[in-house]
Coordinates of C-alpha atoms in Angstrom, one line a residue:
X1 CA 30.7 -90.6 41.2
X2 CA 34.1 -91.3 42.4
X3 CA 35.7 -88.9 44.8
X4 CA 37.9 -86.3 43.3
X5 CA 41.5 -87.2 43.4
X6 CA 44.5 -85.2 44.2
X7 CA 45.5 -84.4 41.0
X8 CA 45.0 -80.6 40.1
X9 CA 45.0 -78.4 37.2
X10 CA 45.8 -74.6 36.7
X11 CA 43.4 -72.4 35.0
X12 CA 43.8 -68.7 34.7
X13 CA 40.7 -66.7 34.7
X14 CA 41.2 -63.3 33.4
X15 CA 38.5 -60.3 34.6
X16 CA 37.6 -57.3 32.6
X17 CA 37.0 -54.1 33.9
X18 CA 38.9 -54.4 37.4
X19 CA 41.5 -51.6 37.4
X20 CA 43.0 -53.3 34.8
X21 CA 43.6 -57.1 33.2
X22 CA 44.8 -59.5 36.1
X23 CA 45.3 -62.9 36.0
X24 CA 44.1 -65.3 38.6
X25 CA 45.2 -68.6 39.1
X26 CA 42.8 -71.3 40.3
X27 CA 43.3 -74.9 41.3
X28 CA 40.8 -77.3 40.0
X29 CA 40.0 -80.7 41.0
X30 CA 41.2 -82.9 37.6
X31 CA 37.5 -84.8 37.9
X32 CA 35.8 -81.2 37.3
X33 CA 37.0 -81.5 33.6
X34 CA 36.0 -84.8 32.8
X35 CA 32.0 -83.7 32.7
X36 CA 30.3 -80.8 32.2
X37 CA 30.9 -78.6 35.4
X38 CA 27.8 -77.8 37.4
X39 CA 27.7 -74.2 38.9
X40 CA 26.5 -73.9 42.7
X41 CA 23.6 -71.8 43.3
X42 CA 25.5 -70.1 46.4
X43 CA 28.3 -68.4 46.8
X44 CA 31.5 -70.2 47.1
X45 CA 34.8 -69.5 48.0
X46 CA 38.2 -69.8 46.1
X47 CA 41.8 -69.1 47.4
X48 CA 44.3 -68.6 44.9
X49 CA 47.4 -67.0 44.1
X50 CA 47.8 -63.8 42.1
X51 CA 50.4 -63.7 39.6
X52 CA 51.0 -60.1 38.6
X53 CA 54.1 -58.4 36.6
X54 CA 53.1 -55.6 38.4
X55 CA 52.1 -54.7 41.8
X56 CA 48.4 -56.1 42.4
X57 CA 45.5 -54.0 43.6
X58 CA 44.9 -54.1 47.3
X59 CA 41.3 -54.9 46.7
X60 CA 42.8 -58.5 45.7
X61 CA 44.8 -59.2 49.2
X62 CA 41.7 -61.1 50.3
X63 CA 39.9 -64.1 49.3
X64 CA 37.0 -63.4 46.8
X65 CA 34.1 -65.3 47.3
X66 CA 32.4 -65.7 43.8
X67 CA 28.7 -65.7 43.1
X68 CA 27.2 -67.7 40.3
X69 CA 26.8 -64.5 38.2
X70 CA 30.4 -64.0 37.8
X71 CA 30.2 -66.9 35.1
X72 CA 30.9 -64.1 32.6
X73 CA 34.5 -64.4 32.7
X74 CA 36.9 -65.9 30.5
X75 CA 38.5 -68.8 31.3
X76 CA 42.1 -70.4 29.6
X77 CA 43.7 -73.2 30.6
X78 CA 47.4 -73.7 30.4
X79 CA 46.7 -77.1 28.9
X80 CA 44.2 -75.4 26.1
X81 CA 40.9 -73.3 26.7
X82 CA 38.3 -75.7 28.2
X83 CA 34.8 -75.6 27.9
X84 CA 33.5 -75.5 31.4
X85 CA 30.0 -75.0 31.6
X86 CA 26.4 -77.3 31.4
X87 CA 23.5 -76.6 29.3
X88 CA 21.6 -74.1 30.4
X89 CA 24.2 -72.4 32.7
X90 CA 27.4 -71.5 31.2
X91 CA 30.5 -69.5 31.3
X92 CA 30.0 -66.1 29.4
X93 CA 32.0 -65.6 25.7
X94 CA 34.9 -63.6 25.7
X95 CA 36.6 -61.7 22.4
X96 CA 35.2 -58.7 20.7
X97 CA 32.1 -58.9 23.0
X98 CA 31.9 -57.0 26.3
X99 CA 31.1 -59.1 29.6
X100 CA 28.9 -59.1 32.3
X101 CA 30.5 -59.9 35.9
X102 CA 29.2 -60.0 39.2
X103 CA 31.3 -60.5 42.2
X104 CA 31.7 -60.1 46.2
X105 CA 34.8 -59.2 48.1
X106 CA 35.0 -58.9 51.6
X107 CA 31.4 -58.9 51.9
X108 CA 31.0 -55.9 49.4
X109 CA 28.6 -56.5 46.6
X110 CA 30.5 -55.1 43.4
X111 CA 28.5 -55.2 40.0
X112 CA 30.5 -54.7 36.8
X113 CA 27.9 -54.9 33.9
X114 CA 27.8 -54.8 30.5
X115 CA 26.1 -56.7 27.9
X116 CA 26.9 -58.6 24.8
X117 CA 26.2 -56.1 21.7
X118 CA 23.3 -56.1 20.6
X119 CA 21.9 -58.0 23.6
X120 CA 23.3 -61.3 23.3
X121 CA 23.2 -63.2 26.3
X122 CA 26.3 -63.2 28.5
X123 CA 25.6 -66.1 31.2
X124 CA 22.9 -68.9 31.0
X125 CA 21.7 -67.9 34.5
X126 CA 18.4 -66.1 34.6
X127 CA 18.8 -62.5 36.0
X128 CA 16.0 -62.0 39.0
X129 CA 13.8 -59.6 37.4
X130 CA 10.3 -59.4 35.4
X131 CA 8.8 -56.9 33.3
X132 CA 6.4 -55.7 36.1
X133 CA 9.1 -55.4 38.6
X134 CA 10.9 -51.9 39.5
X135 CA 14.0 -53.6 37.5
X136 CA 11.8 -54.3 34.3
X137 CA 11.6 -52.6 31.1
X138 CA 15.4 -53.2 30.3
X139 CA 17.0 -54.2 27.2
X140 CA 16.3 -58.0 26.8
X141 CA 19.5 -60.3 26.0
X142 CA 18.8 -61.7 22.6
X143 CA 19.2 -65.2 23.5
X144 CA 15.8 -64.4 26.1
X145 CA 14.0 -62.3 23.3
X146 CA 10.9 -63.9 22.2
X147 CA 10.3 -64.0 18.3
X148 CA 7.6 -63.5 16.1
X149 CA 6.3 -65.2 13.1
X150 CA 2.6 -63.7 13.0
X151 CA 1.8 -60.6 14.5
X152 CA 0.2 -61.2 17.8
X153 CA -1.5 -58.6 19.9
X154 CA -1.7 -59.7 23.8
X155 CA -4.8 -57.3 24.5
X156 CA -6.6 -59.6 22.5
X157 CA -5.9 -62.7 24.7
X158 CA -8.0 -63.5 27.5
X159 CA -6.4 -66.5 28.7
X160 CA -2.6 -68.1 28.5
X161 CA -2.3 -71.8 28.8
X162 CA 0.8 -74.1 29.5
X163 CA 2.4 -77.6 28.8
X164 CA 4.2 -79.0 31.9
X165 CA 6.9 -81.3 30.6
X166 CA 9.6 -79.6 28.9
X167 CA 7.9 -76.2 29.1
X168 CA 7.4 -75.2 32.4
X169 CA 9.4 -78.0 33.8
X170 CA 12.7 -78.1 31.7
X171 CA 14.2 -81.5 32.3
X172 CA 18.1 -81.6 32.0
X173 CA 19.0 -83.8 29.3
X174 CA 22.2 -85.3 30.7
X175 CA 20.4 -86.8 33.6
X176 CA 16.7 -87.3 32.7
X177 CA 17.3 -88.6 29.0
X178 CA 20.3 -90.8 30.6
X179 CA 17.3 -92.0 33.0
X180 CA 14.8 -93.1 29.9
X181 CA 17.8 -94.5 28.1
X182 CA 18.9 -96.7 30.8
X183 CA 15.1 -98.1 31.5
X184 CA 14.7 -98.6 27.9
X185 CA 17.9 -100.7 27.8
X186 CA 16.6 -102.9 30.3
X187 CA 13.3 -103.6 28.8
X188 CA 14.8 -104.4 25.9
X189 CA 17.0 -107.2 27.4
X190 CA 14.7 -108.5 30.1
X191 CA 11.5 -108.1 28.3
X192 CA 12.1 -108.1 24.6
X193 CA 15.1 -110.7 24.7
X194 CA 17.8 -108.4 23.2
X195 CA 21.4 -109.9 24.2
X196 CA 22.7 -108.8 27.4
X197 CA 25.6 -106.9 26.2
X198 CA 23.4 -103.9 25.6
X199 CA 23.6 -103.2 29.4
X200 CA 27.3 -102.1 29.1
X201 CA 26.3 -99.3 26.3
X202 CA 26.3 -95.7 27.3
X203 CA 24.4 -92.7 26.0
X204 CA 25.7 -89.4 24.9
X205 CA 22.9 -86.9 25.5
X206 CA 24.7 -84.4 22.7
X207 CA 24.5 -86.2 19.9
X208 CA 20.7 -86.4 18.5
X209 CA 19.2 -82.9 17.8
X210 CA 15.5 -82.2 17.3
X211 CA 14.2 -82.0 13.6
X212 CA 15.8 -85.3 12.4
X213 CA 13.8 -88.0 10.8
X214 CA 14.6 -91.8 11.3
X215 CA 13.8 -93.8 8.4
X216 CA 12.9 -97.1 9.9
X217 CA 13.3 -99.1 6.9
X218 CA 16.8 -98.6 6.1
X219 CA 18.1 -97.5 9.6
X220 CA 18.9 -94.2 8.2
X221 CA 18.9 -90.9 10.1
X222 CA 18.3 -87.9 8.2
X223 CA 18.3 -84.1 8.2
X224 CA 16.4 -82.3 5.5
X225 CA 16.0 -78.8 4.5
X226 CA 12.5 -77.2 4.4
X227 CA 11.8 -78.5 1.0
X228 CA 12.3 -82.1 2.3
X229 CA 15.7 -82.6 0.3
X230 CA 18.1 -84.8 2.2
X231 CA 21.3 -82.9 3.1
X232 CA 22.8 -84.9 5.9
X233 CA 22.4 -88.4 6.2
X234 CA 23.8 -91.6 8.3
X235 CA 23.2 -95.0 8.4
X236 CA 23.5 -96.0 12.2
X237 CA 26.7 -94.0 13.1
X238 CA 28.4 -94.0 9.8
X239 CA 27.7 -91.0 7.8
X240 CA 26.5 -92.0 3.7
X241 CA 28.4 -90.8 0.8
X242 CA 26.6 -87.8 -1.5
X243 CA 26.0 -90.6 -4.2
X244 CA 24.2 -92.9 -1.5
X245 CA 22.3 -90.2 -0.7
X246 CA 21.4 -89.4 -4.1
X247 CA 20.5 -93.0 -5.0
X248 CA 18.2 -93.5 -2.1
X249 CA 16.5 -90.1 -1.7
X250 CA 17.0 -88.5 -5.0
X251 CA 16.2 -90.9 -7.7
X252 CA 12.1 -91.1 -7.0
X253 CA 9.7 -89.9 -9.7
X254 CA 7.4 -89.2 -6.7
X255 CA 8.6 -86.9 -3.8
X256 CA 8.7 -88.9 -0.5
X257 CA 6.9 -87.3 2.3
X258 CA 9.2 -88.8 5.1
X259 CA 6.0 -89.2 7.2
X260 CA 4.8 -92.0 9.3
X261 CA 4.6 -95.0 9.1
X262 CA 8.1 -95.6 7.5
X263 CA 9.4 -92.6 9.2
X264 CA 9.7 -91.3 12.4
X265 CA 10.0 -87.7 13.5
X266 CA 12.4 -86.5 16.0
X267 CA 10.4 -83.4 17.0
X268 CA 10.7 -83.4 20.7
X269 CA 13.2 -83.6 23.3
X270 CA 11.6 -86.6 24.8
X271 CA 12.8 -88.5 21.5
X272 CA 16.4 -88.1 21.7
X273 CA 17.5 -90.9 23.8
X274 CA 15.1 -93.5 21.9
X275 CA 16.7 -92.0 18.4
X276 CA 20.4 -92.7 19.7
X277 CA 19.5 -96.0 20.9
X278 CA 18.1 -96.8 17.4
X279 CA 21.5 -95.7 15.9
X280 CA 23.4 -97.9 18.0
X281 CA 21.0 -101.1 17.1
X282 CA 21.4 -100.4 13.6
X283 CA 25.4 -100.3 14.1
X284 CA 24.8 -103.4 16.0
X285 CA 22.9 -105.4 13.7
X286 CA 25.2 -104.7 11.0
X287 CA 27.9 -105.8 12.7
X288 CA 26.3 -109.1 14.8
X289 CA 23.0 -110.1 12.4
X290 CA 22.8 -113.0 14.3
X291 CA 22.5 -111.7 17.8
X292 CA 19.1 -109.6 17.1
X293 CA 15.9 -111.4 18.2
X294 CA 14.2 -113.5 15.7
X295 CA 16.6 -111.6 12.9
X296 CA 14.3 -108.3 13.3
X297 CA 15.1 -105.8 10.6
X298 CA 15.6 -102.2 11.0
X299 CA 11.7 -101.5 11.4
X300 CA 11.0 -104.4 13.9
X301 CA 14.0 -102.5 16.0
X302 CA 12.7 -99.4 16.3
X303 CA 9.0 -100.6 17.0
X304 CA 10.8 -102.9 19.9
X305 CA 12.6 -99.5 21.2
X306 CA 9.2 -97.7 21.1
X307 CA 7.5 -100.6 23.2
X308 CA 10.5 -100.5 25.5
X309 CA 9.9 -96.7 26.0
X310 CA 6.4 -96.9 26.4
X311 CA 6.8 -99.8 29.4
X312 CA 9.0 -97.5 31.1
X313 CA 6.4 -95.2 31.2
X314 CA 3.6 -97.3 31.9
X315 CA 5.0 -99.0 34.7
X316 CA 5.8 -95.5 36.2
X317 CA 10.1 -96.1 36.5
X318 CA 10.6 -92.6 35.0
X319 CA 8.4 -90.6 37.0
X320 CA 9.2 -92.3 40.4
X321 CA 12.7 -91.5 40.0
X322 CA 12.2 -87.9 39.1
X323 CA 9.4 -87.7 42.0
X324 CA 12.3 -88.9 44.5
X325 CA 14.7 -86.2 43.8
X326 CA 13.1 -83.5 41.1
X327 CA 16.2 -81.3 41.5
X328 CA 18.4 -83.8 39.6
X329 CA 16.2 -84.0 36.9
X330 CA 14.6 -80.5 36.7
X331 CA 15.9 -77.2 36.2
X332 CA 14.6 -74.9 38.9
X333 CA 13.5 -71.3 37.4
X334 CA 12.4 -69.0 40.1
X335 CA 10.9 -66.7 37.4
X336 CA 7.7 -69.2 37.0
X337 CA 5.5 -67.9 39.8
X338 CA 6.3 -64.2 39.2
X339 CA 5.3 -64.7 35.2
X340 CA 2.0 -66.5 36.3
X341 CA 1.2 -63.8 38.8
X342 CA 2.0 -60.8 36.4
X343 CA -0.4 -62.5 33.8
X344 CA -3.2 -63.3 36.7
X345 CA -2.7 -59.5 37.6
X346 CA -3.0 -58.3 34.2
X347 CA -6.5 -59.8 34.2
X348 CA -6.0 -62.9 32.0
X349 CA -7.0 -66.6 32.9
X350 CA -4.2 -68.9 33.5
X351 CA -4.5 -72.9 32.7
X352 CA -2.2 -75.9 32.8
X353 CA -2.8 -78.5 29.6
X354 CA -0.5 -81.7 30.2
X355 CA -0.7 -85.3 29.6
X356 CA 0.9 -86.1 32.7
X357 CA -1.6 -87.6 35.6
X358 CA -2.3 -85.8 38.6
X359 CA -0.2 -87.1 41.1
X360 CA 2.9 -86.7 39.0
X361 CA 1.9 -83.1 38.3
X362 CA 1.4 -82.1 41.9
X363 CA 4.9 -83.1 42.4
X364 CA 6.9 -81.4 39.5
X365 CA 4.7 -78.3 40.3
X366 CA 5.1 -78.2 43.8
X367 CA 9.0 -78.4 43.1
X368 CA 9.0 -75.6 40.3
X369 CA 6.4 -73.3 42.1
X370 CA 7.4 -73.8 45.8
X371 CA 10.5 -75.9 45.8
X372 CA 8.7 -78.5 47.8
X373 CA 9.9 -82.2 47.6
X374 CA 8.2 -85.6 48.7
X375 CA 11.2 -86.2 51.0
X376 CA 12.0 -82.6 51.9
X377 CA 11.4 -80.5 55.1
X378 CA 8.6 -78.9 53.4
X379 CA 5.9 -81.7 52.2
X380 CA 4.0 -81.0 48.7
X381 CA 0.7 -79.1 49.3
X382 CA -1.5 -77.4 46.6
X383 CA -0.3 -73.6 47.0
X384 CA 1.0 -74.0 43.3
X385 CA -2.9 -74.0 42.4
X386 CA -3.2 -70.6 43.0
X387 CA -1.3 -69.7 40.2
X388 CA -4.0 -71.4 37.8
X389 CA -7.5 -71.1 37.0
X390 CA -8.0 -74.4 35.4
X391 CA -5.6 -77.5 35.4
X392 CA -6.4 -80.6 33.1
X393 CA -4.0 -83.6 34.1
X394 CA -4.1 -86.8 31.6
X395 CA -5.4 -84.7 28.7
X396 CA -4.0 -87.2 26.1
X397 CA -2.8 -84.5 23.3
X398 CA -3.0 -84.2 20.4
X399 CA -6.7 -85.7 20.4
X400 CA -7.6 -83.4 23.2
X401 CA -7.4 -80.4 20.7
X402 CA -10.0 -82.0 18.5
X403 CA -13.7 -80.4 19.4
X404 CA -15.3 -83.8 18.2
X405 CA -13.3 -85.4 20.9
X406 CA -16.1 -87.2 23.0
X407 CA -13.8 -88.0 26.0
X408 CA -15.2 -87.6 29.7
X409 CA -14.1 -84.9 31.8
X410 CA -13.6 -85.9 35.5
X411 CA -12.8 -83.6 38.5
X412 CA -9.6 -84.9 40.6
X413 CA -9.9 -84.5 44.2
X414 CA -6.5 -83.1 44.9
X415 CA -6.0 -84.9 48.4
X416 CA -6.9 -88.5 47.1
X417 CA -6.6 -88.2 43.7
X418 CA -10.2 -89.6 43.3
X419 CA -12.1 -88.9 40.0
X420 CA -15.7 -87.5 40.1
X421 CA -18.1 -87.7 37.1
X422 CA -18.7 -84.5 35.7
X423 CA -21.4 -82.8 33.2
X424 CA -19.2 -80.5 31.1
X425 CA -17.3 -79.6 34.3
X426 CA -20.4 -79.8 36.9
X427 CA -20.1 -82.7 38.9
X428 CA -23.0 -85.5 38.8
X429 CA -25.1 -85.2 41.8
X430 CA -24.4 -88.5 43.9
X431 CA -27.0 -91.1 45.1
X432 CA -26.8 -91.7 48.9
X433 CA -24.5 -90.6 50.8
X434 CA -21.1 -91.2 48.8
X435 CA -21.0 -87.9 47.5
X436 CA -17.4 -86.8 47.7
X437 CA -16.5 -83.3 48.9
X438 CA -14.1 -81.4 47.2
X439 CA -12.0 -79.6 49.6
X440 CA -11.4 -76.0 49.2
X441 CA -7.9 -76.3 50.0
X442 CA -7.8 -73.1 51.5
X443 CA -6.7 -71.5 48.2
X444 CA -6.9 -67.7 48.1
X445 CA -8.0 -68.4 44.5
X446 CA -10.1 -71.0 43.4
X447 CA -8.3 -73.3 40.8
X448 CA -10.1 -76.9 39.5
X449 CA -8.4 -79.7 38.5
X450 CA -9.7 -82.1 35.9
X451 CA -8.6 -85.2 34.3
X452 CA -9.4 -85.9 30.5
X453 CA -11.9 -84.1 28.2
X454 CA -11.3 -82.0 25.2
X455 CA -10.7 -78.7 24.3
X456 CA -14.6 -78.0 24.1
X457 CA -14.7 -78.4 28.1
X458 CA -11.8 -76.4 28.5
X459 CA -13.6 -73.5 26.7
X460 CA -16.8 -73.7 28.7
X461 CA -14.8 -73.7 32.0
X462 CA -12.9 -70.5 31.0
X463 CA -15.6 -69.2 29.3
X464 CA -13.8 -68.5 26.1
X465 CA -15.9 -67.2 23.1
X466 CA -13.2 -67.2 20.4
X467 CA -10.3 -69.9 20.2
X468 CA -8.0 -66.8 18.9
X469 CA -8.2 -65.4 22.2
X470 CA -6.1 -68.2 23.8
X471 CA -2.4 -68.5 23.8
X472 CA -1.0 -71.8 24.3
X473 CA 2.7 -72.2 25.1
X474 CA 4.4 -75.6 24.7
X475 CA 7.6 -77.5 23.5
X476 CA 6.2 -80.1 21.2
X477 CA 5.6 -79.1 17.2
X478 CA 3.1 -81.5 16.8
X479 CA 1.5 -82.5 20.1
X480 CA 1.0 -78.9 21.4
X481 CA 1.7 -76.5 18.3
X482 CA 0.5 -77.8 15.1
X483 CA -2.8 -79.2 16.4
X484 CA -4.1 -76.4 18.6
X485 CA -3.1 -73.9 16.2
X486 CA -4.2 -75.8 12.7
X487 CA -7.2 -77.4 14.0
X488 CA -8.2 -74.8 16.6
X489 CA -6.9 -71.4 15.8
X490 CA -5.2 -70.7 19.2
X491 CA -2.2 -68.6 19.2
X492 CA 0.6 -70.4 20.0
X493 CA 4.5 -70.1 21.4
X494 CA 7.1 -72.9 20.8
X495 CA 9.8 -73.6 23.4
X496 CA 13.2 -74.0 22.3
X497 CA 15.8 -74.6 25.0
X498 CA 18.2 -74.8 22.1
X499 CA 17.8 -71.5 20.9
X500 CA 19.7 -69.9 23.4
X501 CA 22.9 -70.9 22.4
X502 CA 22.0 -71.1 18.5
X503 CA 21.7 -67.2 18.7
X504 CA 24.6 -66.8 20.8
X505 CA 26.7 -68.8 18.3
X506 CA 25.0 -66.9 15.4
X507 CA 26.1 -63.8 16.7
X508 CA 29.5 -64.7 17.2
X509 CA 29.5 -66.2 13.4
X510 CA 28.1 -63.0 11.7
X511 CA 31.3 -61.9 10.2
X512 CA 32.0 -65.2 8.6
X513 CA 28.3 -65.6 7.5
X514 CA 28.9 -62.0 5.7
X515 CA 31.9 -63.6 4.1
X516 CA 30.3 -66.7 2.6
X517 CA 27.5 -64.5 1.0
X518 CA 30.5 -62.4 -0.5
X519 CA 32.4 -65.7 -1.9
X520 CA 29.1 -66.9 -3.3
X521 CA 28.9 -63.8 -5.4
X522 CA 32.3 -64.0 -6.3
X523 CA 31.9 -67.7 -7.4
X524 CA 28.7 -66.7 -9.4
X525 CA 31.0 -64.0 -11.3
X526 CA 33.8 -65.9 -12.6
X527 CA 31.5 -68.9 -13.4
X528 CA 29.4 -66.3 -15.7
X529 CA 33.1 -65.0 -17.2
X530 CA 34.0 -68.9 -17.8
X531 CA 30.6 -69.7 -19.5
X532 CA 30.9 -66.6 -21.9
X533 CA 34.4 -67.7 -22.8
X534 CA 33.5 -71.0 -23.2
X535 CA 30.4 -70.1 -26.0
X536 CA 33.0 -67.9 -27.6
X537 CA 35.2 -70.4 -28.0
X538 CA 32.4 -72.9 -29.6
X539 CA 30.4 -70.9 -31.3
X540 CA 32.0 -67.4 -32.7
X541 CA 34.5 -67.3 -35.2
X542 CA 37.8 -66.5 -33.9
X543 CA 41.4 -66.8 -35.2
X544 CA 43.8 -69.1 -33.9
X545 CA 45.6 -66.2 -31.9
X546 CA 42.6 -65.4 -30.2
X547 CA 41.8 -68.8 -29.3
X548 CA 45.1 -69.0 -27.7
X549 CA 44.3 -65.8 -25.7
X550 CA 40.6 -67.3 -24.8
X551 CA 42.3 -70.8 -23.8
X552 CA 44.7 -68.9 -21.4
X553 CA 42.2 -66.9 -20.0
X554 CA 40.0 -69.5 -19.4
X555 CA 42.9 -71.5 -17.6
X556 CA 43.2 -68.3 -15.1
X557 CA 39.8 -68.1 -14.6
X558 CA 39.3 -71.8 -13.9
X559 CA 42.4 -71.8 -11.3
X560 CA 40.7 -68.6 -9.8
X561 CA 37.3 -70.5 -9.6
X562 CA 38.9 -73.5 -8.0
X563 CA 40.6 -71.0 -5.1
X564 CA 37.3 -69.5 -4.4
X565 CA 35.7 -72.7 -4.2
X566 CA 38.2 -73.9 -1.7
X567 CA 38.0 -70.9 0.2
X568 CA 34.2 -70.9 0.1
X569 CA 34.2 -74.6 1.6
X570 CA 36.6 -73.9 4.1
X571 CA 34.5 -70.7 5.4
X572 CA 31.4 -72.4 5.4
X573 CA 32.9 -75.5 7.3
X574 CA 34.1 -73.0 9.6
X575 CA 30.5 -71.4 9.8
X576 CA 28.6 -74.5 10.6
X577 CA 31.0 -76.0 13.0
X578 CA 31.8 -72.6 14.4
X579 CA 34.2 -72.5 17.8
X580 CA 33.0 -69.5 19.7
X581 CA 35.6 -68.7 22.1
X582 CA 36.8 -72.3 22.8
X583 CA 33.7 -72.8 24.7
X584 CA 30.5 -73.5 22.1
X585 CA 30.1 -74.6 18.6
X586 CA 27.2 -75.6 16.5
X587 CA 26.8 -79.3 16.3
X588 CA 29.7 -81.1 14.4
X589 CA 27.5 -83.8 13.0
X590 CA 24.1 -81.9 12.3
X591 CA 25.3 -78.2 12.3
X592 CA 22.7 -75.8 13.0
X593 CA 19.2 -76.4 14.4
X594 CA 17.7 -73.9 12.3
X595 CA 19.7 -74.3 8.9
X596 CA 20.6 -77.2 6.3
X597 CA 23.0 -75.7 4.3
X598 CA 21.9 -72.5 2.9
X599 CA 18.4 -73.5 3.6
X600 CA 15.9 -73.3 6.6
X601 CA 15.8 -76.8 7.8
X602 CA 12.5 -78.9 8.0
X603 CA 12.3 -78.1 11.9
X604 CA 12.8 -74.6 11.2
X605 CA 10.3 -74.5 8.6
X606 CA 7.7 -76.1 11.0
X607 CA 8.3 -73.8 13.6
X608 CA 7.8 -70.9 11.2
X609 CA 4.4 -72.6 10.2
X610 CA 2.6 -73.5 13.0
X611 CA 4.5 -71.3 16.0
X612 CA 3.3 -67.4 16.1
X613 CA 5.9 -66.8 18.7
X614 CA 8.8 -68.8 19.8
X615 CA 11.4 -68.6 22.5
X616 CA 14.3 -70.1 24.4
X617 CA 12.6 -70.5 27.7
X618 CA 8.6 -70.3 28.8
X619 CA 9.8 -67.7 31.7
X620 CA 10.9 -65.0 28.7
X621 CA 7.2 -64.3 28.5
X622 CA 8.0 -62.5 31.9
X623 CA 10.4 -60.2 30.5
X624 CA 7.7 -58.6 28.4
X625 CA 4.5 -56.4 28.7
X626 CA 1.4 -58.6 29.2
X627 CA -0.2 -56.3 26.9
X628 CA 2.7 -56.2 24.4
X629 CA 1.7 -56.2 20.4
X630 CA 4.4 -58.8 18.8
X631 CA 5.2 -57.7 15.4
X632 CA 6.9 -59.9 12.8
X633 CA 9.9 -58.6 11.1
X634 CA 9.6 -58.0 7.5
X635 CA 9.6 -61.1 5.3
X636 CA 12.0 -61.0 2.1
X637 CA 12.6 -62.9 -1.2
X638 CA 15.6 -63.4 -3.0
X639 CA 15.2 -60.6 -5.3
X640 CA 14.8 -58.1 -2.4
X641 CA 18.1 -58.9 -0.9
X642 CA 20.7 -56.9 -3.0
X643 CA 18.2 -53.9 -3.8
X644 CA 17.6 -53.5 0.1
X645 CA 21.3 -54.3 0.7
X646 CA 20.4 -56.9 3.2

């Protein structure tokens, strides 16, 4: 990135709850507005001039040193309100809601704290407390809450397991997915014969979302509701008309399952880059059919994208880059170790099951648990293993979850990475003097590391008597949650990072959604009156004078109906593309993650079916008692809504 230019931009920050409302003017480098701003983890200093209509408070006579927790302030720019923030760390939202601010002046830490109403999270950072700490037991922000689909009593859970990638390790999409995208492009060009002009393409990491479906044969990207009706459809990046959608997906005698092999499901954050690249290739083929290798069709192009992605993973391109500089690609979360310790202190076993191999797993977990890196002043070691009872790498999920899986289980020698043959976890006796010695590594808690195997091996290692005694936390609806729930009966918790922003926006748009419900009822009432008048004119014996009155009334109702329809349409657009305090909005193309129109999206339906619990971050588990009884909210059917005034 080029260095900042001398051009500056003036932005006004207004603090609430400090004597009165004071405008504060800051000068930001122009380059700070070109991309999403990273918030430093250490306090930083700003020097500014204060513009007051009245005499300013003496407390502001000296520079204010801003701590990252100051993010809950409202920013408004002279050139229009500007979104300054990054995914996972964001400026708080002002408006009708109250704010949370912490700042340091002249070395004195002043904490002005208030929450969004009903606990909506006011900043994207994590407060440094867990349930078992003296500060624990407080009200949890809505964005950090754990939501329950099926009742789960944690007292019945004897082991809690975790996936690593995108669960414990939350990758930054703007850097990690861009790395995957660029690597895939290079494989397409240099290994699979695609034209070099692809190397000039760029990646919009915010465009694709989870829950989409790729139609490989037609080159379409679909979003559908829980009944598998296609509600939003694009051919490449070109939106399909309603008529095209119906002609393609709505005129079949048999309902399409929208599953493999003709469709690909974007159900993991790892898939967003390849989905975006597929859409680019569809547009490229439509404009330049002769430039695609061997006249490949859409299905072949998707197959090539998948092959290029696999090449990136096989040659270690991605993981080598992450291992060199994990803080560039992985979000830090200092609550991971306290959460694991709290679970261990509660008497539960903890385990890690990941598809990543030992060398990469060790690097990532060192960074997450000990802040150690390969090239850092503190070299990687094995202290993080004290937080687990069993670690299984190279697990090959989802086949790992099949009890009839006959994969061999090897024990890993951590220092050398050497694999030792085992019989259900017990090392085979070696002939001669070649028997390896597995080091104790000086850990307070004996954790064993394995590769491969199956869920049967894991149950024996942890002495699990019943599958329902296990809670497994993962991010992949199919690889982690569906198989472990449907095949084994494990209890499951799905990590949905997008949820934190989603619930914040839902809270912001609650009045709009209420208005939508009222407008729908109003439309229904007007349509009923119109239908009754039309029936009267058609079948009842009315004289000419009454016909004129009915016709006049009918025209009036039709006009009223059109006005309500337009209001409903405008309000619906406002709801699904809701702009919240000029900082955030639902996705402009795909709308809400969990909704498609007024129906739950297919992704939401899968979450409801297979995840006992779901939440935005794995460490939200640390905010609750390890013995908590999670209870679902009551289900409602349409006939209950008006009766219960929901």
